[in-house]
PDB file of C-alpha atoms in Angstrom:
ATOM      1  CA  GLN A1215     -19.611   9.460  -3.729  1.00 80.00           C
ATOM      2  CA  VAL A1216     -20.683   5.808  -2.784  1.00 91.00           C
ATOM      3  CA  PRO A1217     -21.907   5.987   0.717  1.00 95.00           C
ATOM      4  CA  THR A1218     -20.754   2.428   1.979  1.00 95.00           C
ATOM      5  CA  PHE A1219     -17.104   2.995   0.905  1.00 97.00           C
ATOM      6  CA  LYS A1220     -17.129   6.825   2.567  1.00 97.00           C
ATOM      7  CA  LEU A1221     -18.498   4.935   5.530  1.00 97.00           C
ATOM      8  CA  ILE A1222     -15.712   2.364   5.539  1.00 98.00           C
ATOM      9  CA  VAL A1223     -13.003   4.643   4.937  1.00 98.00           C
ATOM     10  CA  ASP A1224     -14.377   7.309   7.655  1.00 98.00           C
ATOM     11  CA  GLU A1225     -14.528   4.203  10.375  1.00 98.00           C
ATOM     12  CA  ILE A1226     -10.955   3.436   9.422  1.00 98.00           C
ATOM     13  CA  ALA A1227      -9.714   7.002   9.856  1.00 98.00           C
ATOM     14  CA  LYS A1228     -11.718   7.424  12.986  1.00 98.00           C
ATOM     15  CA  TYR A1229     -10.451   4.081  14.623  1.00 97.00           C
ATOM     16  CA  PHE A1230      -6.898   4.477  13.575  1.00 96.00           C
ATOM     17  CA  HIS A1231      -6.743   8.328  14.077  1.00 97.00           C
ATOM     18  CA  MET A1232      -5.446   8.532  10.981  1.00 98.00           C
ATOM     19  CA  ASP A1233      -5.453  11.222   8.454  1.00 98.00           C
ATOM     20  CA  ILE A1234      -6.137   9.675   5.349  1.00 98.00           C
ATOM     21  CA  LYS A1235      -4.631  10.651   1.980  1.00 97.00           C
ATOM     22  CA  SER A1236      -5.551   8.392  -0.255  1.00 97.00           C
ATOM     23  CA  THR A1237      -7.924   5.135  -0.871  1.00 98.00           C
ATOM     24  CA  ARG A1238      -8.366   2.528  -3.432  1.00 97.00           C
ATOM     25  CA  PHE A1239     -11.075   0.213  -4.344  1.00 97.00           C
ATOM     26  CA  ASN A1240      -9.746  -3.136  -5.426  1.00 97.00           C
ATOM     27  CA  LEU A1241     -12.434  -5.784  -6.723  1.00 97.00           C
ATOM     28  CA  TYR A1242     -11.180  -9.285  -7.069  1.00 97.00           C
ATOM     29  CA  LYS A1243     -13.912 -11.136  -9.307  1.00 97.00           C
ATOM     30  CA  ASP A1244     -12.762 -14.697  -8.751  1.00 96.00           C
ATOM     31  CA  THR A1245      -9.461 -16.294  -7.291  1.00 94.00           C
ATOM     32  CA  ASN A1246      -7.863 -15.709 -10.706  1.00 95.00           C
ATOM     33  CA  ASP A1247      -7.408 -12.037  -9.622  1.00 96.00           C
ATOM     34  CA  TRP A1248      -4.214 -11.412  -7.439  1.00 96.00           C
ATOM     35  CA  LYS A1249      -1.561  -8.815  -6.819  1.00 97.00           C
ATOM     36  CA  PRO A1250       2.303  -9.457  -7.050  1.00 97.00           C
ATOM     37  CA  PHE A1251       4.531  -8.307  -4.205  1.00 98.00           C
ATOM     38  CA  HIS A1252       5.159  -4.660  -4.203  1.00 97.00           C
ATOM     39  CA  HIS A1253       5.975  -1.661  -1.829  1.00 97.00           C
ATOM     40  CA  ASP A1254       3.569   1.068  -1.361  1.00 96.00           C
ATOM     41  CA  ALA A1255       4.430   4.114  -3.077  1.00 95.00           C
ATOM     42  CA  ALA A1256       5.747   5.595   0.188  1.00 94.00           C
ATOM     43  CA  ALA A1257       8.582   3.299   0.627  1.00 94.00           C
ATOM     44  CA  VAL A1258      10.035   4.804  -2.391  1.00 92.00           C
ATOM     45  CA  LYS A1259       8.977   8.141  -3.044  1.00 94.00           C
ATOM     46  CA  ALA A1260      10.009  10.744  -0.420  1.00 93.00           C
ATOM     47  CA  HIS A1261       7.385  13.245  -1.196  1.00 94.00           C
ATOM     48  CA  ILE A1262       4.469  10.512  -0.645  1.00 94.00           C
ATOM     49  CA  ALA A1263       6.628   9.367   2.431  1.00 93.00           C
ATOM     50  CA  SER A1264       5.863  12.906   4.017  1.00 93.00           C
ATOM     51  CA  LEU A1265       2.221  12.361   3.987  1.00 94.00           C
ATOM     52  CA  GLN A1266       1.918   8.772   4.472  1.00 96.00           C
ATOM     53  CA  ASN A1267       3.277   6.258   7.099  1.00 96.00           C
ATOM     54  CA  PHE A1268       0.462   4.053   7.613  1.00 98.00           C
ATOM     55  CA  THR A1269      -1.581   1.406   5.454  1.00 98.00           C
ATOM     56  CA  VAL A1270      -4.810  -0.193   6.261  1.00 98.00           C
ATOM     57  CA  GLY A1271      -6.756  -3.118   4.052  1.00 98.00           C
ATOM     58  CA  VAL A1272     -10.132  -4.105   4.697  1.00 98.00           C
ATOM     59  CA  SER A1273     -11.247  -7.327   3.065  1.00 98.00           C
ATOM     60  CA  LEU A1274     -14.533  -8.255   2.189  1.00 98.00           C
ATOM     61  CA  GLY A1275     -15.846 -11.604   0.491  1.00 98.00           C
ATOM     62  CA  TYR A1276     -13.980 -14.517  -0.200  1.00 97.00           C
ATOM     63  CA  THR A1277     -11.092 -15.714   2.459  1.00 97.00           C
ATOM     64  CA  ARG A1278      -7.932 -14.641   0.661  1.00 97.00           C
ATOM     65  CA  GLU A1279      -4.266 -14.180   1.911  1.00 97.00           C
ATOM     66  CA  ILE A1280      -2.391 -11.008   2.184  1.00 98.00           C
ATOM     67  CA  ALA A1281       1.584 -12.300   2.074  1.00 98.00           C
ATOM     68  CA  PHE A1282       4.326 -10.569   3.213  1.00 98.00           C
ATOM     69  CA  GLU A1283       8.120 -11.147   1.624  1.00 98.00           C
ATOM     70  CA  ASN A1284      10.955  -9.686   3.259  1.00 98.00           C
ATOM     71  CA  ALA A1285      12.895  -7.205   1.102  1.00 97.00           C
ATOM     72  CA  LYS A1286      16.276  -8.505   1.705  1.00 98.00           C
ATOM     73  CA  THR A1287      15.711 -12.209   2.786  1.00 98.00           C
ATOM     74  CA  LYS A1288      12.960 -13.521   0.570  1.00 98.00           C
ATOM     75  CA  THR A1289      11.181 -15.016   3.536  1.00 98.00           C
ATOM     76  CA  THR A1290       7.485 -14.823   3.317  1.00 98.00           C
ATOM     77  CA  ILE A1291       4.691 -14.914   5.825  1.00 98.00           C
ATOM     78  CA  SER A1292       0.964 -14.911   4.944  1.00 97.00           C
ATOM     79  CA  ILE A1293      -2.178 -14.347   6.767  1.00 97.00           C
ATOM     80  CA  PRO A1294      -5.304 -14.982   5.869  1.00 98.00           C
ATOM     81  CA  LEU A1295      -8.097 -12.257   5.356  1.00 98.00           C
ATOM     82  CA  ILE A1296     -11.586 -13.731   6.334  1.00 98.00           C
ATOM     83  CA  ASN A1297     -14.588 -11.727   5.323  1.00 98.00           C
ATOM     84  CA  CYS A1298     -14.819  -8.393   7.326  1.00 97.00           C
ATOM     85  CA  SER A1299     -11.275  -8.619   8.372  1.00 98.00           C
ATOM     86  CA  ALA A1300      -8.616  -5.631   8.454  1.00 97.00           C
ATOM     87  CA  TYR A1301      -4.903  -5.301   8.584  1.00 98.00           C
ATOM     88  CA  ALA A1302      -2.614  -2.419   8.916  1.00 98.00           C
ATOM     89  CA  PHE A1303       1.140  -1.924   8.887  1.00 97.00           C
ATOM     90  CA  SER A1304       3.605   1.038   9.475  1.00 96.00           C
ATOM     91  CA  LYS A1305       6.144   2.672   7.349  1.00 95.00           C
ATOM     92  CA  ASP A1306       8.909   0.249   8.568  1.00 96.00           C
ATOM     93  CA  VAL A1307       7.091  -3.118   7.340  1.00 97.00           C
ATOM     94  CA  ASN A1308       6.422  -1.290   3.760  1.00 97.00           C
ATOM     95  CA  VAL A1309      10.032  -0.679   3.464  1.00 97.00           C
ATOM     96  CA  ASN A1310      11.535  -3.806   4.975  1.00 98.00           C
ATOM     97  CA  TRP A1311       8.767  -6.039   3.492  1.00 98.00           C
ATOM     98  CA  LYS A1312       6.781  -6.201   0.284  1.00 98.00           C
ATOM     99  CA  HIS A1313       3.346  -7.313   0.221  1.00 98.00           C
ATOM    100  CA  GLY A1314       0.617  -8.753  -2.260  1.00 98.00           C
ATOM    101  CA  ILE A1315      -2.472 -11.166  -2.614  1.00 98.00           C
ATOM    102  CA  PRO A1316      -0.628 -14.541  -3.916  1.00 97.00           C
ATOM    103  CA  GLN A1317      -1.845 -15.893  -7.036  1.00 95.00           C
ATOM    104  CA  ILE A1318      -3.670 -19.296  -6.835  1.00 93.00           C
ATOM    105  CA  HIS A1319      -3.216 -22.103  -8.898  1.00 91.00           C
ATOM    106  CA  ASN A1320      -5.842 -22.714 -11.470  1.00 89.00           C
ATOM    107  CA  ASP A1321      -6.579 -26.065 -10.140  1.00 92.00           C
ATOM    108  CA  LYS A1322      -8.164 -24.481  -6.817  1.00 91.00           C
ATOM    109  CA  MET A1323      -9.889 -21.747  -9.064  1.00 92.00           C
ATOM    110  CA  VAL A1324     -12.986 -20.400  -6.926  1.00 93.00           C
ATOM    111  CA  GLU A1325     -15.793 -18.265  -8.855  1.00 95.00           C
ATOM    112  CA  GLU A1326     -16.410 -16.393  -5.747  1.00 95.00           C
ATOM    113  CA  GLY A1327     -15.169 -12.403  -5.192  1.00 96.00           C
ATOM    114  CA  ARG A1328     -13.484  -9.969  -2.652  1.00 97.00           C
ATOM    115  CA  ILE A1329     -13.328  -6.632  -2.171  1.00 98.00           C
ATOM    116  CA  SER A1330     -10.341  -4.990  -0.739  1.00 98.00           C
ATOM    117  CA  ILE A1331     -10.481  -1.427   0.204  1.00 98.00           C
ATOM    118  CA  ILE A1332      -7.242   0.176   0.769  1.00 98.00           C
ATOM    119  CA  ALA A1333      -6.505   3.314   2.887  1.00 98.00           C
ATOM    120  CA  TRP A1334      -2.911   5.244   3.130  1.00 98.00           C
ATOM    121  CA  GLY A1335      -2.265   7.857   5.305  1.00 98.00           C
ATOM    122  CA  LYS A1336      -0.613   9.592   8.807  1.00 97.00           C
ATOM    123  CA  VAL A1337      -0.926   8.460  12.048  1.00 96.00           C
ATOM    124  CA  ASN A1338       0.984  10.087  14.669  1.00 91.00           C
ATOM    125  CA  GLU A1339       1.215   7.269  17.367  1.00 72.00           C
ATOM    126  CA  ILE A1340       3.985   5.726  15.277  1.00 59.00           C
TER     127      ILE A1340
END
């Protein structure tokens, strides 16, 4: 029931031709907040995988990185998420790579926040 959130989710659905099944609003109040490497549920739960094959994230606010860690080799890559940027990945990326928002050392702490809006759903083009 938050109009701006609904507008963003509706735009994600329209842009990616996505049937959105679930969403999340994440508030990172400063750079002390982070998210460890993980697979989304569709990588490990068959009943969710049947409904979701695509993840989209929108980043608003302070620039942070989305990092991906290969589930087998532990190789990592990261991509900066500048204000108003988006990223997306499919089922195969979710299965083969974990992802997260890396922890920032306390010496580099910044008191600027970030909002992350995540949508999970189904696209037919994959």
